[in-house]
Coordinates of C-alpha atoms and ligand atoms in Angstrom, one line a residue:
X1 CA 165.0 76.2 106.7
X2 CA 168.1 75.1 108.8
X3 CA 169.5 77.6 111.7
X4 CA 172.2 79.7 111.8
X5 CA 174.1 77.0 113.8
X6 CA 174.3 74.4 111.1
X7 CA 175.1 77.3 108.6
X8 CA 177.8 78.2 111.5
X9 CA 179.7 74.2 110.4
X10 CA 182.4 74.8 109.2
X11 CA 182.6 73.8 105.9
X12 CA 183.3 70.0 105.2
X13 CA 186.3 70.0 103.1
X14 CA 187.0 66.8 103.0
X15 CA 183.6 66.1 100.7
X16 CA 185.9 67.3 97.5
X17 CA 188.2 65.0 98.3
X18 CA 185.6 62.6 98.8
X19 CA 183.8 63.4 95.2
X20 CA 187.2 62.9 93.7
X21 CA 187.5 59.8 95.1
X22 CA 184.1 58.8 93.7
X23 CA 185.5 60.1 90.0
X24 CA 188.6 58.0 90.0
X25 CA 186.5 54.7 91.1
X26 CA 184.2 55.4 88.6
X27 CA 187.1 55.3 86.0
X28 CA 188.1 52.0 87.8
X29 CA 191.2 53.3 89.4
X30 CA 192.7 51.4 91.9
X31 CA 192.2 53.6 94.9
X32 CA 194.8 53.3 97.7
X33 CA 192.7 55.1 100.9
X34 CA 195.4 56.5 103.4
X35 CA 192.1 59.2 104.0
X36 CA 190.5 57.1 106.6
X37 CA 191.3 57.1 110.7
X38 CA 189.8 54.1 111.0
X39 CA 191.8 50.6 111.9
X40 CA 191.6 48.3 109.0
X41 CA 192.3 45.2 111.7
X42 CA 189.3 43.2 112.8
X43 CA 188.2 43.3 116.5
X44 CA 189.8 40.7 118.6
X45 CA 187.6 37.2 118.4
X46 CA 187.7 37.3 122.6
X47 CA 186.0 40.7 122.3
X48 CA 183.2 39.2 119.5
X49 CA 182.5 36.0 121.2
X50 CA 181.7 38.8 124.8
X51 CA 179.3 40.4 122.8
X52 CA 177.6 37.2 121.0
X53 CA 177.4 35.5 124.5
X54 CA 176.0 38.9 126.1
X55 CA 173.2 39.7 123.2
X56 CA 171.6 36.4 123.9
X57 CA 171.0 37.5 127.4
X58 CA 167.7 38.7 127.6
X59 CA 168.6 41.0 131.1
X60 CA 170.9 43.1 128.9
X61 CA 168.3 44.2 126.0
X62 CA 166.1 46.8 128.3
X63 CA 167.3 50.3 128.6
X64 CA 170.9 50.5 130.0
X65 CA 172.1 52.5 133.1
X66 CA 172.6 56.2 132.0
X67 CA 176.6 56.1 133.6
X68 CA 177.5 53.0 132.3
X69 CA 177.2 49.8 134.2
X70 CA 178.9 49.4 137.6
X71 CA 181.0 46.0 136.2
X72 CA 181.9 48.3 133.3
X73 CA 183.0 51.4 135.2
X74 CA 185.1 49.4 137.4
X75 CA 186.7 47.2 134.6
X76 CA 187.7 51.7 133.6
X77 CA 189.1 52.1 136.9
X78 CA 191.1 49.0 136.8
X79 CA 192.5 49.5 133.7
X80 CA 193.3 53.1 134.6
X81 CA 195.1 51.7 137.4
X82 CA 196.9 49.4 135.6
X83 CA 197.7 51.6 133.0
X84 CA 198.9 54.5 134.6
X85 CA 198.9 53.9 138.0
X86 CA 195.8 56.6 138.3
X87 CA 193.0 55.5 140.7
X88 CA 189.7 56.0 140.2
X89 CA 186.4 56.2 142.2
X90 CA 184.5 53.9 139.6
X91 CA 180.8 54.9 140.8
X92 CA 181.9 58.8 140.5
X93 CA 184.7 59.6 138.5
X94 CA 184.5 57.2 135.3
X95 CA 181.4 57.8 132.9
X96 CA 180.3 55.1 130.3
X97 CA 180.1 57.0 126.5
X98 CA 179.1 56.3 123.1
X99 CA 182.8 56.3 121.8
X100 CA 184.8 60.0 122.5
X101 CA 183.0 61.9 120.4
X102 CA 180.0 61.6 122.6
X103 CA 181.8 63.2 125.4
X104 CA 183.6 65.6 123.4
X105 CA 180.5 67.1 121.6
X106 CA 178.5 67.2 124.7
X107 CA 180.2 68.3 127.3
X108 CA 180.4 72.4 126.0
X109 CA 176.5 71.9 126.7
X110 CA 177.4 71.6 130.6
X111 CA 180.2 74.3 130.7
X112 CA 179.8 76.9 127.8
X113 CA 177.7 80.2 127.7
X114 CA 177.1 81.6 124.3
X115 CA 180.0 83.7 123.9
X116 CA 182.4 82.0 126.3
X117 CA 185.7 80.8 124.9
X118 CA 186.8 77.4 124.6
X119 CA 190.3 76.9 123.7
X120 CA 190.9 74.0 121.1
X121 CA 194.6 72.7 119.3
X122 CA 194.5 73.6 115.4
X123 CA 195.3 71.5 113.7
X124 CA 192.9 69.4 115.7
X125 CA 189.9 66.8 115.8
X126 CA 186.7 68.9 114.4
X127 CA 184.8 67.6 117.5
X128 CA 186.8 70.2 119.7
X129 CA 185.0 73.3 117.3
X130 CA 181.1 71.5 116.5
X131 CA 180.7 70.7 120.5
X132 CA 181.5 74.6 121.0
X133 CA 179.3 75.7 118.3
X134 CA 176.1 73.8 119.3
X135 CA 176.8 75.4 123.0
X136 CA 177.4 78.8 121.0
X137 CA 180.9 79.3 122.4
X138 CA 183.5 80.5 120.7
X139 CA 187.0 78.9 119.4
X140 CA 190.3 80.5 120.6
X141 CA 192.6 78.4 118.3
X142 CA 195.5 77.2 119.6
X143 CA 198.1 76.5 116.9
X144 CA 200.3 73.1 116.6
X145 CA 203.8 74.1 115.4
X146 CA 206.8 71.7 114.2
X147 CA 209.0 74.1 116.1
X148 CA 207.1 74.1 119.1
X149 CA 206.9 69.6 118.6
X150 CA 203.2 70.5 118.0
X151 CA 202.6 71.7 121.7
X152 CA 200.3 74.4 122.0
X153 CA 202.4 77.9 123.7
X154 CA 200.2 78.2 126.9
X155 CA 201.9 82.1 126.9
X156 CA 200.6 82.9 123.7
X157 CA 196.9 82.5 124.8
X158 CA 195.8 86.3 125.2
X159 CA 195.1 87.0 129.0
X160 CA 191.6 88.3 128.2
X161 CA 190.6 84.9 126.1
X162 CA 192.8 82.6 129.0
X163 CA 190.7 84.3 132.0
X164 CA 187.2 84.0 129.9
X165 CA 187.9 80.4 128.5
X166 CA 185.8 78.1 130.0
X167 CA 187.1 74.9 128.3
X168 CA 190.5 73.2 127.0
X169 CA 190.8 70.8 124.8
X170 CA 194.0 69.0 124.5
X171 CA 194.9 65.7 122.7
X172 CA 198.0 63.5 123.0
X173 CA 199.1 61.6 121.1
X174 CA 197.7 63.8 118.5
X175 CA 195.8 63.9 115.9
X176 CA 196.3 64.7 112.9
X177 CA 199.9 65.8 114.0
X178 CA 201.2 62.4 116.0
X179 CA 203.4 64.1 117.8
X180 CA 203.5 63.2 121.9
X181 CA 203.4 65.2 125.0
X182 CA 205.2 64.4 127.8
X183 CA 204.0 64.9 131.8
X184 CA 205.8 68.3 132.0
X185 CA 203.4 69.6 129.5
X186 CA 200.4 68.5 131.4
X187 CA 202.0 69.6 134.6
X188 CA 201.9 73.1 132.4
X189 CA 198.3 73.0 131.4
X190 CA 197.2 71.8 135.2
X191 CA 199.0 75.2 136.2
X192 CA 197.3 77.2 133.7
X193 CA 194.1 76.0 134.3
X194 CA 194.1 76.2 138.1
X195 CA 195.1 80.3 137.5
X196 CA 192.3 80.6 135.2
X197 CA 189.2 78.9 136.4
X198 CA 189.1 76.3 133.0
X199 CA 188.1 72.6 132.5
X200 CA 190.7 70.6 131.1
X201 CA 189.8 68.2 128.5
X202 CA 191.9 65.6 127.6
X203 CA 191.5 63.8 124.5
X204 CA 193.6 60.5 124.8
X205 CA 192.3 57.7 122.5
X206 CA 195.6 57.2 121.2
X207 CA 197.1 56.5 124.3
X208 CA 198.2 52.4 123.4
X209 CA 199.0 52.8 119.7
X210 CA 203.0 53.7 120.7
X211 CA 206.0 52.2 119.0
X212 CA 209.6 51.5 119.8
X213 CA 208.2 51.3 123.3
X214 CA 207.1 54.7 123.8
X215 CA 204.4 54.7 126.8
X216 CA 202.1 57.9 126.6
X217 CA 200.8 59.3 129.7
X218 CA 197.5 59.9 130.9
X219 CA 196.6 63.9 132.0
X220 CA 195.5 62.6 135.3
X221 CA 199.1 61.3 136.1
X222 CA 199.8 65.1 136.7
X223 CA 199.4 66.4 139.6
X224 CA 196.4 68.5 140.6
X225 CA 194.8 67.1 137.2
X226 CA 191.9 65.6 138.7
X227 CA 191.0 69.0 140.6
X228 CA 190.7 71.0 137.1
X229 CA 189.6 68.1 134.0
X230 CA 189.0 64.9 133.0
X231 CA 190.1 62.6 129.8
X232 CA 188.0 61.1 127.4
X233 CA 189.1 57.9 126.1
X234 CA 188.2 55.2 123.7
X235 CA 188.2 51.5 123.0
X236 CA 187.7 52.9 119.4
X237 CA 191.8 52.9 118.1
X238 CA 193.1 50.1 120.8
X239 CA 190.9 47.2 120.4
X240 CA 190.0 48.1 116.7
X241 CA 186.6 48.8 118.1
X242 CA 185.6 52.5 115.9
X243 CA 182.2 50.8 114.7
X244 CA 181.1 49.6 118.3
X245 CA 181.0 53.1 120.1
X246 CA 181.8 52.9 122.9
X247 CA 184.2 54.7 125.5
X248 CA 185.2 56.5 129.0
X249 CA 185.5 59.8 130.0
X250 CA 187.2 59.7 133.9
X251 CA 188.3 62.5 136.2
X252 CA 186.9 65.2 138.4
X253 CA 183.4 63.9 139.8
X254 CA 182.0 67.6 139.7
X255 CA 182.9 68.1 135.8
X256 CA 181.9 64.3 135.2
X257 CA 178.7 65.2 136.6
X258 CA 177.8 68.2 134.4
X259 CA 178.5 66.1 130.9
X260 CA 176.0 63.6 132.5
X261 CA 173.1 65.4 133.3
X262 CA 173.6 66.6 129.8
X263 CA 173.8 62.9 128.0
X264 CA 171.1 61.6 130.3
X265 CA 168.8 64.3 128.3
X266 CA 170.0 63.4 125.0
X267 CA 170.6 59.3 124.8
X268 CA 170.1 56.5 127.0
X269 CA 173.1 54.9 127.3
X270 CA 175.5 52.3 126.1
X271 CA 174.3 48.5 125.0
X272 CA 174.5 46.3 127.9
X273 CA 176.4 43.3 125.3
X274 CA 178.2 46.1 124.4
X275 CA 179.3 47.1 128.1
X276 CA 179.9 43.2 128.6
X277 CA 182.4 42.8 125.4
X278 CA 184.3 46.2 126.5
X279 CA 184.7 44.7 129.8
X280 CA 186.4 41.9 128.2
X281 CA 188.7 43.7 126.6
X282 CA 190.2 45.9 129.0
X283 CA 190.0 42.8 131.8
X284 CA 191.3 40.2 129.3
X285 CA 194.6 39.8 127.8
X286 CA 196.5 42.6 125.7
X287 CA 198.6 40.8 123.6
X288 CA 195.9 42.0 120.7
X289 CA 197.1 45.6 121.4
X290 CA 200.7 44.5 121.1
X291 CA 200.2 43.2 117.9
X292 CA 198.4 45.9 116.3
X293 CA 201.2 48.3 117.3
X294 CA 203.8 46.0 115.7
X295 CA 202.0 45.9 112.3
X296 CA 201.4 49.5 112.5
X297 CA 204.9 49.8 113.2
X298 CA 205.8 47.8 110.4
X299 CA 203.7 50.2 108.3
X300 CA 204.8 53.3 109.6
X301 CA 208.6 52.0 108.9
X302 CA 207.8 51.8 105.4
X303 CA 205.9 54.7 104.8
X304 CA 208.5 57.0 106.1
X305 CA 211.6 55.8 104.5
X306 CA 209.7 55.7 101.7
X307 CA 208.8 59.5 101.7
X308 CA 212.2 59.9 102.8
X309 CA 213.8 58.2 100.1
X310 CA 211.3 60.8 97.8
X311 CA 213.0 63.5 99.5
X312 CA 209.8 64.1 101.6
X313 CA 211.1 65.2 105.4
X314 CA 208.8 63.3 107.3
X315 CA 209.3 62.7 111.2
X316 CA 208.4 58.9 111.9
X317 CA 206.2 59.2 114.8
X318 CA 206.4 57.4 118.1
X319 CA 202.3 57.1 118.6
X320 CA 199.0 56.7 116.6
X321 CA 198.4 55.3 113.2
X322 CA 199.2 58.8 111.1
X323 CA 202.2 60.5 109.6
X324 CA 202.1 64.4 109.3
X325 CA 204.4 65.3 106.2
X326 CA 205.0 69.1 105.6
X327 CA 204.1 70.0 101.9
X328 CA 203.9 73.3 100.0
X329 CA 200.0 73.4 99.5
X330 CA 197.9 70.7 101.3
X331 CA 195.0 71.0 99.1
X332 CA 196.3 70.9 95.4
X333 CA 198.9 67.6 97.0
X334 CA 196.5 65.8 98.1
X335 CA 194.6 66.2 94.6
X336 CA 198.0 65.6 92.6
X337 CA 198.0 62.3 94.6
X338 CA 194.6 61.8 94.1
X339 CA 194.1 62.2 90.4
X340 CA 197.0 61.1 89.1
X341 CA 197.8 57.9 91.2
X342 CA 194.4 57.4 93.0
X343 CA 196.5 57.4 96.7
X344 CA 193.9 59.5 99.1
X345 CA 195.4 61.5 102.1
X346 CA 194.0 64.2 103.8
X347 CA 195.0 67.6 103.4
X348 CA 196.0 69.6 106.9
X349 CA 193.4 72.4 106.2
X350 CA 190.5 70.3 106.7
X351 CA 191.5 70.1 111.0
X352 CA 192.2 73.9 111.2
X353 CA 194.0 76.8 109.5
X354 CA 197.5 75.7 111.4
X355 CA 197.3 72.3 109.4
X356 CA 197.9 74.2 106.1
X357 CA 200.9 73.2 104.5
X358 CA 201.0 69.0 105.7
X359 CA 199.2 66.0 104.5
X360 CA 198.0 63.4 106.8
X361 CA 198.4 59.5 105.8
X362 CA 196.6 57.1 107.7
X363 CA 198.5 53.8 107.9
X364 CA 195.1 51.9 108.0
X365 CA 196.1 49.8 105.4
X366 CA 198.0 46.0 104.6
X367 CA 201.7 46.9 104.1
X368 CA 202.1 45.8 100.5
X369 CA 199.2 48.5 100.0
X370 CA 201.6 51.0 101.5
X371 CA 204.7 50.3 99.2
X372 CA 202.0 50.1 96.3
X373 CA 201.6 53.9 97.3
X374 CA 205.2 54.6 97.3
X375 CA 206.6 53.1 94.1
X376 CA 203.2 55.1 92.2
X377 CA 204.2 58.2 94.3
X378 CA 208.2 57.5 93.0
X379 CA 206.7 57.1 89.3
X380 CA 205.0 60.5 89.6
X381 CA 207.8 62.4 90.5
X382 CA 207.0 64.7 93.6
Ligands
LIG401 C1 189.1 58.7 116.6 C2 189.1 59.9 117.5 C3 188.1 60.2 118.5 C4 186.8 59.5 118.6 O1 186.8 58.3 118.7 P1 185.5 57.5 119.2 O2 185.4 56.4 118.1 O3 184.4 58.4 119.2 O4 185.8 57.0 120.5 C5 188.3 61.3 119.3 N1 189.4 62.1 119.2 C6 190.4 61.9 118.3 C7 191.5 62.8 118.3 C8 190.3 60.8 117.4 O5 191.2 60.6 116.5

C-alpha cells in the first residue's frame, strides 16, 4: 500500500523506548523524562498577550502571505542585526517558516536530483536524512567525533561525493552532541562549498541557549556565507515557543527563493497572530532568554557533577539544553535506566550510526527532578 519512500524511513527507534516508557507508567512508576527536546518553560506572557490581542483581529484570520509578512521579516532582519551584526534584505533574504523543520524538510525538494548527495552530520537531527529521502537524494554521512570536538573533517568527505553533493547540512550548537563551532569552522565550510558548487545549510536554533557567556555565531558572520547558504532558525528553543511553529530561514536570495517556490506548493503560510506574537518577541525585551539560560544553567551544573561524581566523563556543555555522555552501549543504557529507575534518555543510535556509544539527557526538566535522577542513578550503581 505505502511506497518505497516511506519503507525507505529509517526506522524509528525511539518507539521502543517509547513502549517502555508506556510499561513503566502502567506499573505507576514515577517516570523522570530527560527523552524529550522540548523546553518545559512556559512562553513568555508578553509573547501570549501578542498573540491573544492579534487573534481577535479579524484582518489577520484570511490566508497569510506565502514569505511571511513584511513587519515579520523585518522584525528577522533586525534581530539578525542585532544579534550578529549580519544585515539582511528583509523582502529577499529572510523567509517566514513553520518552525525549522519546515525549511529543513523542504528545501532538498528545490536542490536535490534523485541520486544527488547531500551531506548531513551523524549524529544529527533526522530532518537532515527524511528531507533528502522525499527528494530521493542520498546521505553522505558526516560523522561527529569527541576527538574532532564533534566537527565534521571537511578532508574526509571523498572527492567524488564533495564534487556531486548538492546540499550541506550543518548545525551549531549541536544537536544531540552540544558541542559549538567557532567562525573558523564556518570560514572552512564557506571554502569548501565555494570549490564544490554546494548549498550550505545552516541549522542554528540553538544559537541563544549559551552559558557562562558563551555567544554562538551565526554562519552568515563568515565571509562569503551569503554567496553559498543560508541558516534556518527558530523561535522554537529561545522563547520556549516548540508548539507555536514558527521560524526563519535567511541568507542567499537565489537559494531562499528555491525553498519558496517549493513551500508556496505545499502550505500557505504562517498565522498572521502568530506572525504578530513572533514579532514581539524578537522586538521586545530579552531578559526572558536570559533567564531561561540561567535555569538551564542551573540544571546542567547539576546534571554533570552529578554524572561526574558517578564516574560518568561527561563534558558540561557551553550551549543548548542536552548533555552527550559516552557509554558502552547506548541502547541497553538507556533501557537499564529505563526499567530499573524509570529515568528516560535517548540513546545516540537513534540520530545516526556515529551516535552509538552516548546517551543524550535533555535538561527539560525542574532541577529537583534532575537530582531525583541522580540519587536513583547513584542507588543503581552504574
Ligand atoms: C528543535 C530542532 C529543530 C526544529 O525546531 P522547530 O521547532 O521546527 O523550529 C531543528 N533542528 C534542530 C537541531 C533541533 O534540535
Amino acid at each position: 500500500m505505502y511506497s518505497t519512500r516511506m519503507s525507505n524511513l529509517p526506522p524509528y527507534l525511539f518507539a521502543r523506548i517509547d513502549e517502555m516508557k508506556t510499561e513503566q507508567a502502567k506499573k505507576g512508576v514515577d517516570i523522570i523524562d530527560l527523552g524529550v527536546g522540548d523546553p518545559d518553560l512556559p512562553t513568555p506572557p508578553h509573547i501570549v498577550a501578542a498573540l491573544c490581542a492579534a487573534a481577535q483581529d479579524p484582518d489577520n484570520h484570511h490566508y497569510p502571505s506565502y514569505a511571511g509578512m513584511p513587519a515579520y521579516r523585518e522584525a528577522v532582519a533586525s534581530w539578525y542585526h542585532k544579534r550578529f551584526g549580519v544585515t539582511l534584505d528583509a523582502s529577499k533574504e529572510t523567509l517566514a517558516l513553520m518552525g525549522s523543520k519546515d525549511g529543513i524538510t523542504h528545501i532538498g525538494e528545490a536542490f536535490v536530483n534523485p541520486g544527488d548527495y547531500v551531506l548531513a552530520p551523524s549524529p544529527g537531527y533526522p530532518g537532515y536524512s527524511t528531507g533528502t529521502l522525499f527528494a530521493e537524494g542520498k546521505v553522505h554521512e558526516m560523522p561527529l567525533l569527541r576527538q574532532n570536538n564533534f566537527l565534521p573533517v571537511l578532508d574526509n568527505i571523498p572527492k567524488n561525493v564533495a564534487r556531486s553533493a548538492k546540499l550541506m547540512f550543518i548545525n551549531y550548537p549541536n544537536n544531540p552532541t552540544s558541542a559549538v563551532a567557532p567562525l573558523s569552522f564556518y570560514r572552512e565550510v564557506v571554502d569548501f562549498a565555494t570549490d564544490n558548487g554546494i548549498v550550505v545549510v545552516s541549522d542554528n536554533p540553538y544559537s541563544e541557549v549559551a552559558f557562562d557567556g558563551y555567544r554562538a555565531p551565526s554562519f552568515l558572520e563568515a565571509k562569503g556565507a551569503m554567496e553559498v547558504g543560508v541558516e534556518m532558525h527558530s523561535l522554537s528553543k529561545t522563547y520556549n515557543m516548540t508548539g507555536w511553529r514558527i521560524g526563519m530561514a535567511v541568507g542567499n536570495a537565489e537559494i531562499l527563493a528555491g525553498l519558496g517556490r517549493v513551500k508556496t506548493n505545499v502550505d500557505s503560510g504562517v498565522f498572521n497572530a502568530v506572525q504578530h506574537a513572533a514579532i514581539a518577541a524578537l522586538s521586545g525585551p530579552q531578559d526572558c532568554v536570559r533567564e531561561a539560560c540561567t535555569i538551564y544553567q542551573e540544571r546542567r551544573d547539576v546534571l554533570v557533577s552529578g554524572l561526574r561524581e558517578l564516574g560518568f566523563d561527561v563534558p558540561a556543555p557551553k550551549a543548548t539544553f542536552y548533555v552527550w555522555m559516552p557509554v558502552k552501549d547506548c541502547m541497553s543504557f538507556a533501557a537499564t535506566l529505563l526499567n530499573t529507575s524509570g529515568i528516560v534518555v535517548t540513546p545516540g543510535i537513534g540520530f545516526g550510526s556515529s551516535g552509538e556509544g552516548y546517551v543524550r539527557f535533555a535538561i527539560t526538566r525542574p532541577v529537583e527532578r534532575i537530582k531525583e535522577a541522580i540519587e536513583r542513578m547513584r542507588r543503581l550503581d552504574l
